[in-house]
Short mmCIF file of C-alpha atoms in Angstrom, two decimals:
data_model
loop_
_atom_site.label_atom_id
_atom_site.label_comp_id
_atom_site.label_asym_id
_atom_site.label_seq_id
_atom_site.Cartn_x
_atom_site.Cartn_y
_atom_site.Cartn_z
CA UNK A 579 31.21 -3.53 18.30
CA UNK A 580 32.58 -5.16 15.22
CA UNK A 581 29.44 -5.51 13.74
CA UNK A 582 28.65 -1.85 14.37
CA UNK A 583 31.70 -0.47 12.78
CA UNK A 584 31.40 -2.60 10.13
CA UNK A 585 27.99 -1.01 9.30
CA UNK A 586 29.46 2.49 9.72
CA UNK A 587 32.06 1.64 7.20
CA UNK A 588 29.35 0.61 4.74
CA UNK A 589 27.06 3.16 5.09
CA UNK A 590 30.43 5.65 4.37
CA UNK A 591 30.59 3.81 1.19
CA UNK A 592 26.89 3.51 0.23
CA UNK A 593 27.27 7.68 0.75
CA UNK A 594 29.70 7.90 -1.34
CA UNK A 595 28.41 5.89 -4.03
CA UNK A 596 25.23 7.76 -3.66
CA UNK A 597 26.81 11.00 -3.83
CA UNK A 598 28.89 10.04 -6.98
CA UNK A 599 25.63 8.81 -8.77
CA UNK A 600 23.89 11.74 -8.19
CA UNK A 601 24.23 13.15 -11.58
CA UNK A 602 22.57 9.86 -13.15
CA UNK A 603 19.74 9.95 -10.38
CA UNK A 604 18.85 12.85 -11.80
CA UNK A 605 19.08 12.25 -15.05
CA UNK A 606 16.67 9.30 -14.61
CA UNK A 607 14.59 11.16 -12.52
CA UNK A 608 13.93 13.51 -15.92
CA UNK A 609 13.26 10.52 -18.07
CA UNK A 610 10.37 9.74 -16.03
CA UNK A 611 8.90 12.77 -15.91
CA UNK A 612 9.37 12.82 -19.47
CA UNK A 613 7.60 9.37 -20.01
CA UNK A 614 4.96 10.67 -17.13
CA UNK A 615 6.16 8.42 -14.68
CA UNK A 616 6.01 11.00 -12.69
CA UNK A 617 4.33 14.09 -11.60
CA UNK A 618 3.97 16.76 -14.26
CA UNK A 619 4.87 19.82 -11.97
CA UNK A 620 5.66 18.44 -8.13
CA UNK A 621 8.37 15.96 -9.54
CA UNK A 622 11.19 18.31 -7.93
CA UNK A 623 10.07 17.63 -5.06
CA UNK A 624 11.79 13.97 -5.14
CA UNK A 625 15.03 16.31 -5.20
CA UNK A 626 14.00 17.42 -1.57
CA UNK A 627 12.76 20.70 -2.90
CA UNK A 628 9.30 21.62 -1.31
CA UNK A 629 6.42 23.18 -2.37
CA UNK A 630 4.29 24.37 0.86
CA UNK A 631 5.65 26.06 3.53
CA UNK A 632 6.37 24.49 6.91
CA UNK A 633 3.76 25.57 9.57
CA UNK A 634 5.39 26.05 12.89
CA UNK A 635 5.41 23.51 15.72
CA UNK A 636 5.97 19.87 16.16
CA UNK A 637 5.86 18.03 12.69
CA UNK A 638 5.31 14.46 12.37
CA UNK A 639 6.28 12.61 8.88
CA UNK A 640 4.33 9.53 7.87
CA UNK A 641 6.15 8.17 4.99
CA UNK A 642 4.40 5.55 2.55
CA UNK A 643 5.88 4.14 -1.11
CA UNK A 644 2.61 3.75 -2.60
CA UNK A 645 -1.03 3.10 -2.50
CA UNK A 646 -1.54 0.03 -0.50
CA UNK A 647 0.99 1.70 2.50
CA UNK A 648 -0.76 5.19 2.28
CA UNK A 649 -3.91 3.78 2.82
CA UNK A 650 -2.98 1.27 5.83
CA UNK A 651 -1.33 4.69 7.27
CA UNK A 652 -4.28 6.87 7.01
CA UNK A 653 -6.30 5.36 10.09
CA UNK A 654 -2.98 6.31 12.37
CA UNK A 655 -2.87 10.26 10.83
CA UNK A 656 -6.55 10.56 11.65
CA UNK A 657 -5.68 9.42 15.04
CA UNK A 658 -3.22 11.23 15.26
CA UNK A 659 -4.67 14.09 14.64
CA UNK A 660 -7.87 13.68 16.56
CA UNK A 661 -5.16 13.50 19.78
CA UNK A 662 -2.84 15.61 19.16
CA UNK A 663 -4.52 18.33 17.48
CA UNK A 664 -1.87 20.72 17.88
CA UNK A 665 0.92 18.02 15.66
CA UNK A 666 1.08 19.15 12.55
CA UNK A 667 1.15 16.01 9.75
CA UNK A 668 3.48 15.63 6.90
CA UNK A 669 2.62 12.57 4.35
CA UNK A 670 4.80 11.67 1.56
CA UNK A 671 4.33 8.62 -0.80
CA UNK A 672 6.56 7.90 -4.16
CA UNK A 673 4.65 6.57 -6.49
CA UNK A 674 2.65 8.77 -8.74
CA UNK A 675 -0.42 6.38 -8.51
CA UNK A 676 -0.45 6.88 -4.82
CA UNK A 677 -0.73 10.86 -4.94
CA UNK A 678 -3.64 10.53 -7.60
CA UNK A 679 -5.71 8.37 -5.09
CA UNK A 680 -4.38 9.77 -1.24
CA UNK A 681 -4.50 13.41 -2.66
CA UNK A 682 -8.25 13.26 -2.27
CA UNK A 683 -8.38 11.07 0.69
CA UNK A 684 -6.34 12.69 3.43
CA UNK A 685 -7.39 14.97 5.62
CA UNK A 686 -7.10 18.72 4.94
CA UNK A 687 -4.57 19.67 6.92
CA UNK A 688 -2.69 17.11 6.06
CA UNK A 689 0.84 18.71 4.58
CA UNK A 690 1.28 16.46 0.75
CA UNK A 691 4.69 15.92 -0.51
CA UNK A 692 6.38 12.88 -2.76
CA UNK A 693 9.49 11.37 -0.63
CA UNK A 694 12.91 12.72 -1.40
CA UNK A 695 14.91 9.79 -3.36
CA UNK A 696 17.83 8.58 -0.88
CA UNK A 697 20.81 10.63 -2.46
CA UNK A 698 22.74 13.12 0.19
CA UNK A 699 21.29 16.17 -1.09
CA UNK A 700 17.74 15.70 -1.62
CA UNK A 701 17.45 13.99 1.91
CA UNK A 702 19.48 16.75 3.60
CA UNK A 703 17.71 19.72 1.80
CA UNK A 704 14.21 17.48 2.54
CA UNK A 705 15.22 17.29 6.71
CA UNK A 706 16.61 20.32 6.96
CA UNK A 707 13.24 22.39 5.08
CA UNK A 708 10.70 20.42 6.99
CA UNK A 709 13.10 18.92 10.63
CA UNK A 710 10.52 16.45 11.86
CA UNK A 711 10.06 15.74 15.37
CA UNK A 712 9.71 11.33 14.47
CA UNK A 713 9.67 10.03 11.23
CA UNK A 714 7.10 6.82 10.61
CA UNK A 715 7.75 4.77 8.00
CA UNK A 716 5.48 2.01 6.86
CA UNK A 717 6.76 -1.36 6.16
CA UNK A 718 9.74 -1.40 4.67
CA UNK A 719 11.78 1.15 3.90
CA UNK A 720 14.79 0.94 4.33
CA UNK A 721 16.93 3.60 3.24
CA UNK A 722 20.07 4.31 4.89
CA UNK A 723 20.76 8.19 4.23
CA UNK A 724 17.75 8.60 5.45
CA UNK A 725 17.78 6.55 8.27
CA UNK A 726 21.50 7.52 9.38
CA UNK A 727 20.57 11.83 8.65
CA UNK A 728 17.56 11.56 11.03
CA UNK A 729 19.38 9.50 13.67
CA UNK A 730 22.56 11.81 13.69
CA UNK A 731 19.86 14.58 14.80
CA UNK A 732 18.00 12.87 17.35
CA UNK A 733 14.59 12.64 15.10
CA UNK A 734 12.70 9.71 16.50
CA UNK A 735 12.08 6.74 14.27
CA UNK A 736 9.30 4.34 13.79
CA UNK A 737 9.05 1.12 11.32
CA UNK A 738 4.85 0.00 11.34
CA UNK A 739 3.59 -2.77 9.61
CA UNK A 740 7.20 -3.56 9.45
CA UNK A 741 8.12 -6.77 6.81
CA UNK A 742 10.31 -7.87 4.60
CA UNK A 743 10.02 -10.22 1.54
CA UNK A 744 11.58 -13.78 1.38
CA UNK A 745 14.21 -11.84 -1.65
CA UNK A 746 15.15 -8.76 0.67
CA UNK A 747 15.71 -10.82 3.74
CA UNK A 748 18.05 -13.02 1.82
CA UNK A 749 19.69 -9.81 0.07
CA UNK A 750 19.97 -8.21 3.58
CA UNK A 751 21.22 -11.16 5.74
CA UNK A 752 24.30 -11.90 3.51
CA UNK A 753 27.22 -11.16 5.08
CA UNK A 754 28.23 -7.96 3.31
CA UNK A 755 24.53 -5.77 3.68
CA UNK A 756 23.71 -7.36 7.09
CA UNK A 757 26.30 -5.18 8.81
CA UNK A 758 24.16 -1.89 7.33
CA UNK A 759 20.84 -3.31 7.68
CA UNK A 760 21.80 -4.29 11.60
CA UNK A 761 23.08 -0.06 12.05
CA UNK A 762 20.20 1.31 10.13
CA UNK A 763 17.42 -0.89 12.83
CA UNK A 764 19.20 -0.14 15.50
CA UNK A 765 18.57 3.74 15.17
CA UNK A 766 14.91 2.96 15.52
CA UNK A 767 12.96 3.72 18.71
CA UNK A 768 10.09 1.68 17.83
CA UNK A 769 9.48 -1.75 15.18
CA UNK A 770 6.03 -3.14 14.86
CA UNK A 771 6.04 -5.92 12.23
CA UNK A 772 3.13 -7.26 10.91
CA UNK A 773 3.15 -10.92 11.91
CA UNK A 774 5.31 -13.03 14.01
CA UNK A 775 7.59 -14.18 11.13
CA UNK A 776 8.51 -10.62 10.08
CA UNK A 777 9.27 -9.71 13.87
CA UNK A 778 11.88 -13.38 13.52
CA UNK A 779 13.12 -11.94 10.47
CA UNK A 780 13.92 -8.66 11.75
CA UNK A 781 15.45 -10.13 15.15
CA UNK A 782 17.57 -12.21 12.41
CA UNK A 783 19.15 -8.83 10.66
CA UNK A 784 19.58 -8.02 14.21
CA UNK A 785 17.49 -5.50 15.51
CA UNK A 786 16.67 -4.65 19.04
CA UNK A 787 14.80 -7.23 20.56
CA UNK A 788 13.45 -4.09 23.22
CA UNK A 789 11.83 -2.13 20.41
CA UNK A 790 10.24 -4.71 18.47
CA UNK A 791 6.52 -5.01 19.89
CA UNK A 792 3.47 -6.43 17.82
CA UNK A 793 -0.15 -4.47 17.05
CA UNK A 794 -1.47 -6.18 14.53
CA UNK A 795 -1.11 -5.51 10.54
CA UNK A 796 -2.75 -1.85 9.87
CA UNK A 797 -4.05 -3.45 6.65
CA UNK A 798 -6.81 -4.72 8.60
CA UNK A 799 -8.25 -1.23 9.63
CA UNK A 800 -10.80 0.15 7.09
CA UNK A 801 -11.83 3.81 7.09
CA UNK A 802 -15.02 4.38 5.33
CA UNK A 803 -14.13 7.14 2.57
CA UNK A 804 -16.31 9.83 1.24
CA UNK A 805 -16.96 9.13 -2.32
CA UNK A 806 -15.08 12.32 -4.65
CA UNK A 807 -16.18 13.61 -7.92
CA UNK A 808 -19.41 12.29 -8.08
CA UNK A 809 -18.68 8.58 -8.11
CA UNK A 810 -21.13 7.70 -5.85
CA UNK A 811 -23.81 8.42 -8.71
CA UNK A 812 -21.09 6.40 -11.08
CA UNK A 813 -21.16 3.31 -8.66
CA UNK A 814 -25.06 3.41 -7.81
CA UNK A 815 -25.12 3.48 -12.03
CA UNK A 816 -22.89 0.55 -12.34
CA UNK A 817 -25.28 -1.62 -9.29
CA UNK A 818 -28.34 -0.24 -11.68
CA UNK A 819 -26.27 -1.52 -15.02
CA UNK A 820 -25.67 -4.90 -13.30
CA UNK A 821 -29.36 -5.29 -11.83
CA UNK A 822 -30.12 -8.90 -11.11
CA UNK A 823 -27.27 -10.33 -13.31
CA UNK A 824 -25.42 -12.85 -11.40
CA UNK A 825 -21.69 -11.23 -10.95
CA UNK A 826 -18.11 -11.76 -9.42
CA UNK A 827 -14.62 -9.34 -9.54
CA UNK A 828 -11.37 -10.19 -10.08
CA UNK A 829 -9.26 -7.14 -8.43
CA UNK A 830 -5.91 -6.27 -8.91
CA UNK A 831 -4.45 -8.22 -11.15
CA UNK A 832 -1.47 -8.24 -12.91
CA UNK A 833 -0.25 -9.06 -16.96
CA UNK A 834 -0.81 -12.60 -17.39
CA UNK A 835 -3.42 -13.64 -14.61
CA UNK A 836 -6.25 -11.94 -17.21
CA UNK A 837 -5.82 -14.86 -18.62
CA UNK A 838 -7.12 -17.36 -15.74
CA UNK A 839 -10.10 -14.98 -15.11
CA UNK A 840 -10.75 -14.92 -18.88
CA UNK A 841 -10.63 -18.67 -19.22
CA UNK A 842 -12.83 -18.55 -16.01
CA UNK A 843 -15.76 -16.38 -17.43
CA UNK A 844 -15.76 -18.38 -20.66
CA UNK A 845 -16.76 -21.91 -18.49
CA UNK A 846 -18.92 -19.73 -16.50
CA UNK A 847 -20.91 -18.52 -18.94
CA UNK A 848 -21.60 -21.74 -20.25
CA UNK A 849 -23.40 -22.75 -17.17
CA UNK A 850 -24.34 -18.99 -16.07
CA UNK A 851 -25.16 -17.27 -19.31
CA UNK A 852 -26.09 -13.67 -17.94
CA UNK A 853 -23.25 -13.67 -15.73
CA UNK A 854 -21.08 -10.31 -15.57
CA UNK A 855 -17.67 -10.60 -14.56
CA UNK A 856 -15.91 -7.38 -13.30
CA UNK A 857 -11.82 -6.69 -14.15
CA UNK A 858 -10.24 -3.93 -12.06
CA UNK A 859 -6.33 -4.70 -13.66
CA UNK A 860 -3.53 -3.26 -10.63
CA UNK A 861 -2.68 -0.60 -13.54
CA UNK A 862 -4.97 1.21 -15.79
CA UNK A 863 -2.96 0.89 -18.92
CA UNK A 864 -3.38 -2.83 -18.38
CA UNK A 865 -7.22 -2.86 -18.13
CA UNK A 866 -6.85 -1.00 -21.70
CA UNK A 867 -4.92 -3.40 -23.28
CA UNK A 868 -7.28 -6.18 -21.94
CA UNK A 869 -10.32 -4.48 -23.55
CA UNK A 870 -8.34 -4.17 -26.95
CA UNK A 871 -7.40 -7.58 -27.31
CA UNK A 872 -10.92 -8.33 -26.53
CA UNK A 873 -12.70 -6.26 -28.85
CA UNK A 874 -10.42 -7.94 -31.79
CA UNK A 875 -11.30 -10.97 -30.89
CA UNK A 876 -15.13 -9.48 -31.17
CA UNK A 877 -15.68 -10.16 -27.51
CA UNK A 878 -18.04 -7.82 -25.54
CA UNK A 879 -16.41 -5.41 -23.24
CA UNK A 880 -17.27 -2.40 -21.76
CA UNK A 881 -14.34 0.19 -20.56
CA UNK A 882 -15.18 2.01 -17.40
CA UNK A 883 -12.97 5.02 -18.20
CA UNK A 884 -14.98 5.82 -21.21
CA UNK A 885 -18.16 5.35 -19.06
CA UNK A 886 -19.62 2.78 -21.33
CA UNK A 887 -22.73 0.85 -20.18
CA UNK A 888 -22.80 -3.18 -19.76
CA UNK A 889 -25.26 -3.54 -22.60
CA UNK A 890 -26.86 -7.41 -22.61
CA UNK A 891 -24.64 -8.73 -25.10
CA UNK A 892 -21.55 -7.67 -22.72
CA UNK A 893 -20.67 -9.96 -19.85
CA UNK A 894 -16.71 -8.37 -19.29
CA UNK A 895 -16.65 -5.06 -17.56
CA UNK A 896 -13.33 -3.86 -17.27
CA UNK A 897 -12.33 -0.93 -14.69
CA UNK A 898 -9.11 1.23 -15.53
CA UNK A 899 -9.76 3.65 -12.97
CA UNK A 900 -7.55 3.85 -9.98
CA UNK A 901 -9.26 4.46 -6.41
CA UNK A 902 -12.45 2.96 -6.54
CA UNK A 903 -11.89 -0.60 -5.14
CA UNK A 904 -13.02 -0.72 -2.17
CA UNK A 905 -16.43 0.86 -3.30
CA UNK A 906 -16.64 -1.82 -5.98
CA UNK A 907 -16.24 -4.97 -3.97
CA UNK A 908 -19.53 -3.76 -2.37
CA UNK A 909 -21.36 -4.29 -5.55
CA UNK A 910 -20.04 -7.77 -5.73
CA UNK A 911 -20.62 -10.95 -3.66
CA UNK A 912 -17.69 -12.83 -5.08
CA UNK A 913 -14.28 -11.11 -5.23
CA UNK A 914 -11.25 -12.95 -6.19
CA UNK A 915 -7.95 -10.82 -5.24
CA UNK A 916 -5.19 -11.12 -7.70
CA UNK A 917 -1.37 -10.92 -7.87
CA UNK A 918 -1.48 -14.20 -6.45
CA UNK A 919 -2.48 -16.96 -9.58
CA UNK A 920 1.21 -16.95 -11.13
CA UNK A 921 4.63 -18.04 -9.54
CA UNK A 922 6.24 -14.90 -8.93
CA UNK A 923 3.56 -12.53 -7.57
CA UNK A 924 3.26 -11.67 -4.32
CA UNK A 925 -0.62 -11.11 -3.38
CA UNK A 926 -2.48 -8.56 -2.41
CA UNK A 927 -4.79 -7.26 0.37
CA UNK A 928 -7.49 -9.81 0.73
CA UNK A 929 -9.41 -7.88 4.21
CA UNK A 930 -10.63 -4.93 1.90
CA UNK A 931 -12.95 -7.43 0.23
CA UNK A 932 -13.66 -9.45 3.57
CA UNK A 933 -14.76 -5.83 5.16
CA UNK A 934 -17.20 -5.58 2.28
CA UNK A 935 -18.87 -8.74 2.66
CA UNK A 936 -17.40 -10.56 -0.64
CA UNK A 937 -16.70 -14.50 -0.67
CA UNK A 938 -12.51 -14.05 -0.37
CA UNK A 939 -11.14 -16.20 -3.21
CA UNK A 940 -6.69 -16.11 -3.44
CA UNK A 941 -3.88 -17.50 -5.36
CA UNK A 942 -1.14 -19.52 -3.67
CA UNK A 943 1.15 -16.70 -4.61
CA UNK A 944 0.20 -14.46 -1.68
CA UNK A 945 4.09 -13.13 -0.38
CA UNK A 946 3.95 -11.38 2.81
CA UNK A 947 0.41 -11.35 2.42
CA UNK A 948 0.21 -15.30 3.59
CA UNK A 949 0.15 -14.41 7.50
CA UNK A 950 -3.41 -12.56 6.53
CA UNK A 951 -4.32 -15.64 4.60
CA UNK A 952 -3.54 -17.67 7.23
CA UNK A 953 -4.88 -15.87 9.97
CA UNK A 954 -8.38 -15.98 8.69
CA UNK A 955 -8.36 -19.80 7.92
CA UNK A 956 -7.51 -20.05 11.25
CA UNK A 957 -10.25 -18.32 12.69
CA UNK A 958 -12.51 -20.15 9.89
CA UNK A 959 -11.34 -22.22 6.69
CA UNK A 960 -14.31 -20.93 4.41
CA UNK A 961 -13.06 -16.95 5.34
CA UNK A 962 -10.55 -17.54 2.51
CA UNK A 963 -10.43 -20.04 -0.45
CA UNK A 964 -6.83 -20.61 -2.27
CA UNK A 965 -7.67 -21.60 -5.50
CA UNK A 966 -5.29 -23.07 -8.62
CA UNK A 967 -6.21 -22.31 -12.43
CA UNK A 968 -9.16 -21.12 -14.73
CA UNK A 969 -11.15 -24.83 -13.98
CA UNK A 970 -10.86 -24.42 -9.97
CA UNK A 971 -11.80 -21.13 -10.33
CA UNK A 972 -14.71 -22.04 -12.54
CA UNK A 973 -16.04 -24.70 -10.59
CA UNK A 974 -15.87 -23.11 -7.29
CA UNK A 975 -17.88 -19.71 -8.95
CA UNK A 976 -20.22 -21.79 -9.99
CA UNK A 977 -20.99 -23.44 -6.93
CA UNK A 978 -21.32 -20.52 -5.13
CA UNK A 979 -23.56 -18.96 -7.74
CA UNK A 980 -25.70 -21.72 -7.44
CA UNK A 981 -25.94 -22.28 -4.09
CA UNK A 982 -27.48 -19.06 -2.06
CA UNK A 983 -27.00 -20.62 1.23
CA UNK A 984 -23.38 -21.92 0.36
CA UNK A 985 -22.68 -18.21 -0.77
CA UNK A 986 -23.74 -16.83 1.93
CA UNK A 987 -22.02 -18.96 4.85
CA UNK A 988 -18.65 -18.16 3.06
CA UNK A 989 -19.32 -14.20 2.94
CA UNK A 990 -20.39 -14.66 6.55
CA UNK A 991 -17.41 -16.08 7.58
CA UNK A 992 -15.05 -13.63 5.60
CA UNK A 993 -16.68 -10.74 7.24
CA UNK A 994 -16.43 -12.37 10.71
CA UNK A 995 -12.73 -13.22 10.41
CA UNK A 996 -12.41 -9.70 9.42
CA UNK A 997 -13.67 -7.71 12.10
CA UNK A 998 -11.91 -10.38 15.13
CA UNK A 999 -8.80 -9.85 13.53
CA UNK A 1000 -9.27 -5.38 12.91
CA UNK A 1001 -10.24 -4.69 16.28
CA UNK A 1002 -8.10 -2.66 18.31
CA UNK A 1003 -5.26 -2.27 15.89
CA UNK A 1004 -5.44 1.41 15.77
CA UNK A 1005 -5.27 2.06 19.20
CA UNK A 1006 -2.32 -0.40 20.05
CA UNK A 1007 -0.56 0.96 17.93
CA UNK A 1008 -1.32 4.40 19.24
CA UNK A 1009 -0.04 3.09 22.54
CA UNK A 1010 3.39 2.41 21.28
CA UNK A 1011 3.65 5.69 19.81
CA UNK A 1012 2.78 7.36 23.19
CA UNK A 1013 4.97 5.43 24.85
CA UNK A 1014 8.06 4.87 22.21
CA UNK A 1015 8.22 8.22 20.42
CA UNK A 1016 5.80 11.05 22.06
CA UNK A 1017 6.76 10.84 25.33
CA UNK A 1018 10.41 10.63 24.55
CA UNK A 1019 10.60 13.22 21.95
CA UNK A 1020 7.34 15.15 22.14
CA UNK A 1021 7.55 15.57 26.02
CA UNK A 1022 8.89 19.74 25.80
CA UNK A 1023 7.05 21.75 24.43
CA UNK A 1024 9.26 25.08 24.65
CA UNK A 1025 11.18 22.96 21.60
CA UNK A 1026 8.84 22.70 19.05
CA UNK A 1027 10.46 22.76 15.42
CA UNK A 1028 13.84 24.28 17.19
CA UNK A 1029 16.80 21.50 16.50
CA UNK A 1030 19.20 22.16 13.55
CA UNK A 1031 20.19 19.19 11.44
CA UNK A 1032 24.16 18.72 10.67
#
């Protein structure tokens, strides 16, 4: 009881704050829209002001930060909709990279918005335009005007893929924020963390034991995406460009790792002198900068944006395009997934490339990515390799490039790790929902869209 009045006390003060900062929200808000941070014309929207109507009926909000989260919730709104036909879907996402990849990728009738930042009035003008039936949030966010608004009004709430990082659990289990963190859980009707140590973690900042119940991370479901603006042709061009050049990717990867893939390529192509070696940087800016400093040092590179062809003296292609990724690691058999090769990172993804058939090569700096690294191991220690510097990197490459059977056995046994640990996420999770939030809050249907908020 303590505990719980404690947390009431601090969200009444984390209110307050929020409401007296308001003016500076705002004002920050503007400065990114005026560096482009964020969306030209929708950026009022983060205020909580909308810009499509709200259909009638039940409404059911899927909310994602950014690209990786919108994608592992798309699988869930497609089954959603395919069951409940009638539901109408509301997706929102923050980041501005996220809407210029999920625009194109959800389905139709699919209702777009960016999130509403957590200050009083752009939440309450957000619930109160659009008053969801259950809010799903993916992973972890955790915000509590949000969270506490919703609650107040009986909306239904859902945490999948639920996790936390090693520097948010500490932030969130001291003793001043766990009181907060223990009231904003508890208002949820259904937690489904994404490995066994996140569920510990979250029975640590004390949520309901009751509501936790595991599915399986979404990450692991693929959906295979209709190609947009005519990339297909622009991908089929790129296997044509490559031909029977030997080639690897290094994806997503952040400021500094260029460096170990750079140092890579140069050993490589002293044993492997036609090799190509494919960049796709996490941010397209980045790739730029890479091909810059390349070009003054009179390297060979060829910028994807600008459409330029990998003529023979070029061995670096570099992609700073956002959305193509998954289409890419089909062209290559070798795919090593960044974020992950300097202290400090935090991994990324590693099953998109497994899906596709690529040899899975890692940094040790996976974060909450480390259960999926693990996982696969488990099932088979060549499904992912962990590797340390440009020489490991190097020498393992080059192995594999030279030895078809080797290279083969390893994308083998990524692929089969990959589709023991994907099957049947979808519809366990669907399961929960049925039995956590639709029957409870879904069950009249004489009530659709009716409830005011406070």
């Amino acid at each position: 009881m303590m505990a719980t009045e404690g947390g009431k006390i601090l969200y009444l003060v984390y209110r307050g704050l929020s409401y007296g900062l308001t003016p500076l929200v705002y004002l920050h808000l503007r400065w990114r829209h005026f560096r482009g941070l964020e969306h030209p014309i929708r950026w009022r929207e983060r205020l909580g002001l909308p810009s499509r109507d709200r259909p009638p009926g039940h409404l059911l909000w899927f909310h994602a930060v950014s690209l990786g989260e919108g994608m592992a919730a798309i699988p869930m709104i497609k089954c959603c909709i395919e069951r409940r036909p009638n539901m109408n879907i509301l997706m929102t996402t923050t980041t501005l990279s996220a809407f210029q990849v999920l625009k194109d990728r959800l389905p139709s009738n699919v209702i777009y918005q960016f999130a509403p930042l957590d200050i009083p009035a752009a939440v309450d003008a957000f619930l109160e335009y659009w008053r969801p039936n259950a809010i799903l949030l993916m992973e972890s966010e955790l915000w509590p005007n949000l969270i506490m608004h919703a609650s107040r009004n009986g909306v239904a709430l859902a945490l999948l893929n639920a996790r936390m990082s090693s520097k948010s659990f500490a932030s969130w289990s001291g003793p001043v924020a766990l009181p907060l963190v223990s009231l904003m859980l508890s208002k949820f009707s259904l937690i489904s963390p994404l490995s066994m140590t996140q569920g510990i973690n979250l029975q640590l900042l004390q949520a309901p034991p009751f509501i936790i119940n595991f599915s399986g991370d979404l990450k692991y479901v693929m959906e295979e995406f209709e190609m947009i603006n005519n990339d297909t042709g622009d991908i089929e061009d790129l296997r044509a460009l490559i031909g029977n050049r030997q080639v690897w990717m290094a994806a997503s990867i952040h400021k500094g790792e260029e460096e170990v893939i750079l140092g890579a390529h140069k050993c490589l192509k002293e044993r492997h002198p036609d090799v190509v070696t494919i960049i796709v940087p996490r941010h397209p800016h980045h790739g730029q900068e890479i091909a810059h400093e390349l070009q003054k040092q009179g390297i060979g590179v060829s910028l994807r944006s600008r459409k330029e062809t990998i003529e023979k003296g070029n061995s670096i292609y570099v992609v700073d395009t956002l959305g193509e990724l998954r289409q890419l690691y089909r062209l290559v058999p070798i795919a090593v997934v960044g974020g992950s090769l300097l202290p400090g990172l935090a991994g990324h993804n590693i099953s998109e490339a497994a899906a596709a058939g690529c040899v899975v090569l890692t940094g040790h700096h996976v974060g909450h990515f480390s259960h999926m690294v693990h996982e696969m191991q488990r099932l088979n220690p060549s499904s992912v390799t962990q590797i340390s510097g440009e020489e490991q990197l190097a020498n393992i490459i080059d192995r594999l490039l030279s030895d078809g059977e080797l290279l083969k056995s390893h994308q083998l046994a990524a692929t089969q790790a990959y589709r023991a640990l994907s099957c049947g996420i979808t519809e366990s999770v669907w399961n929960m929902l049925i039995f956590h939030i639709f029957s409870k809050d879904f069950s009249s249907q004489s009530n659709l869209g009716s409830y005011k908020l406070k």
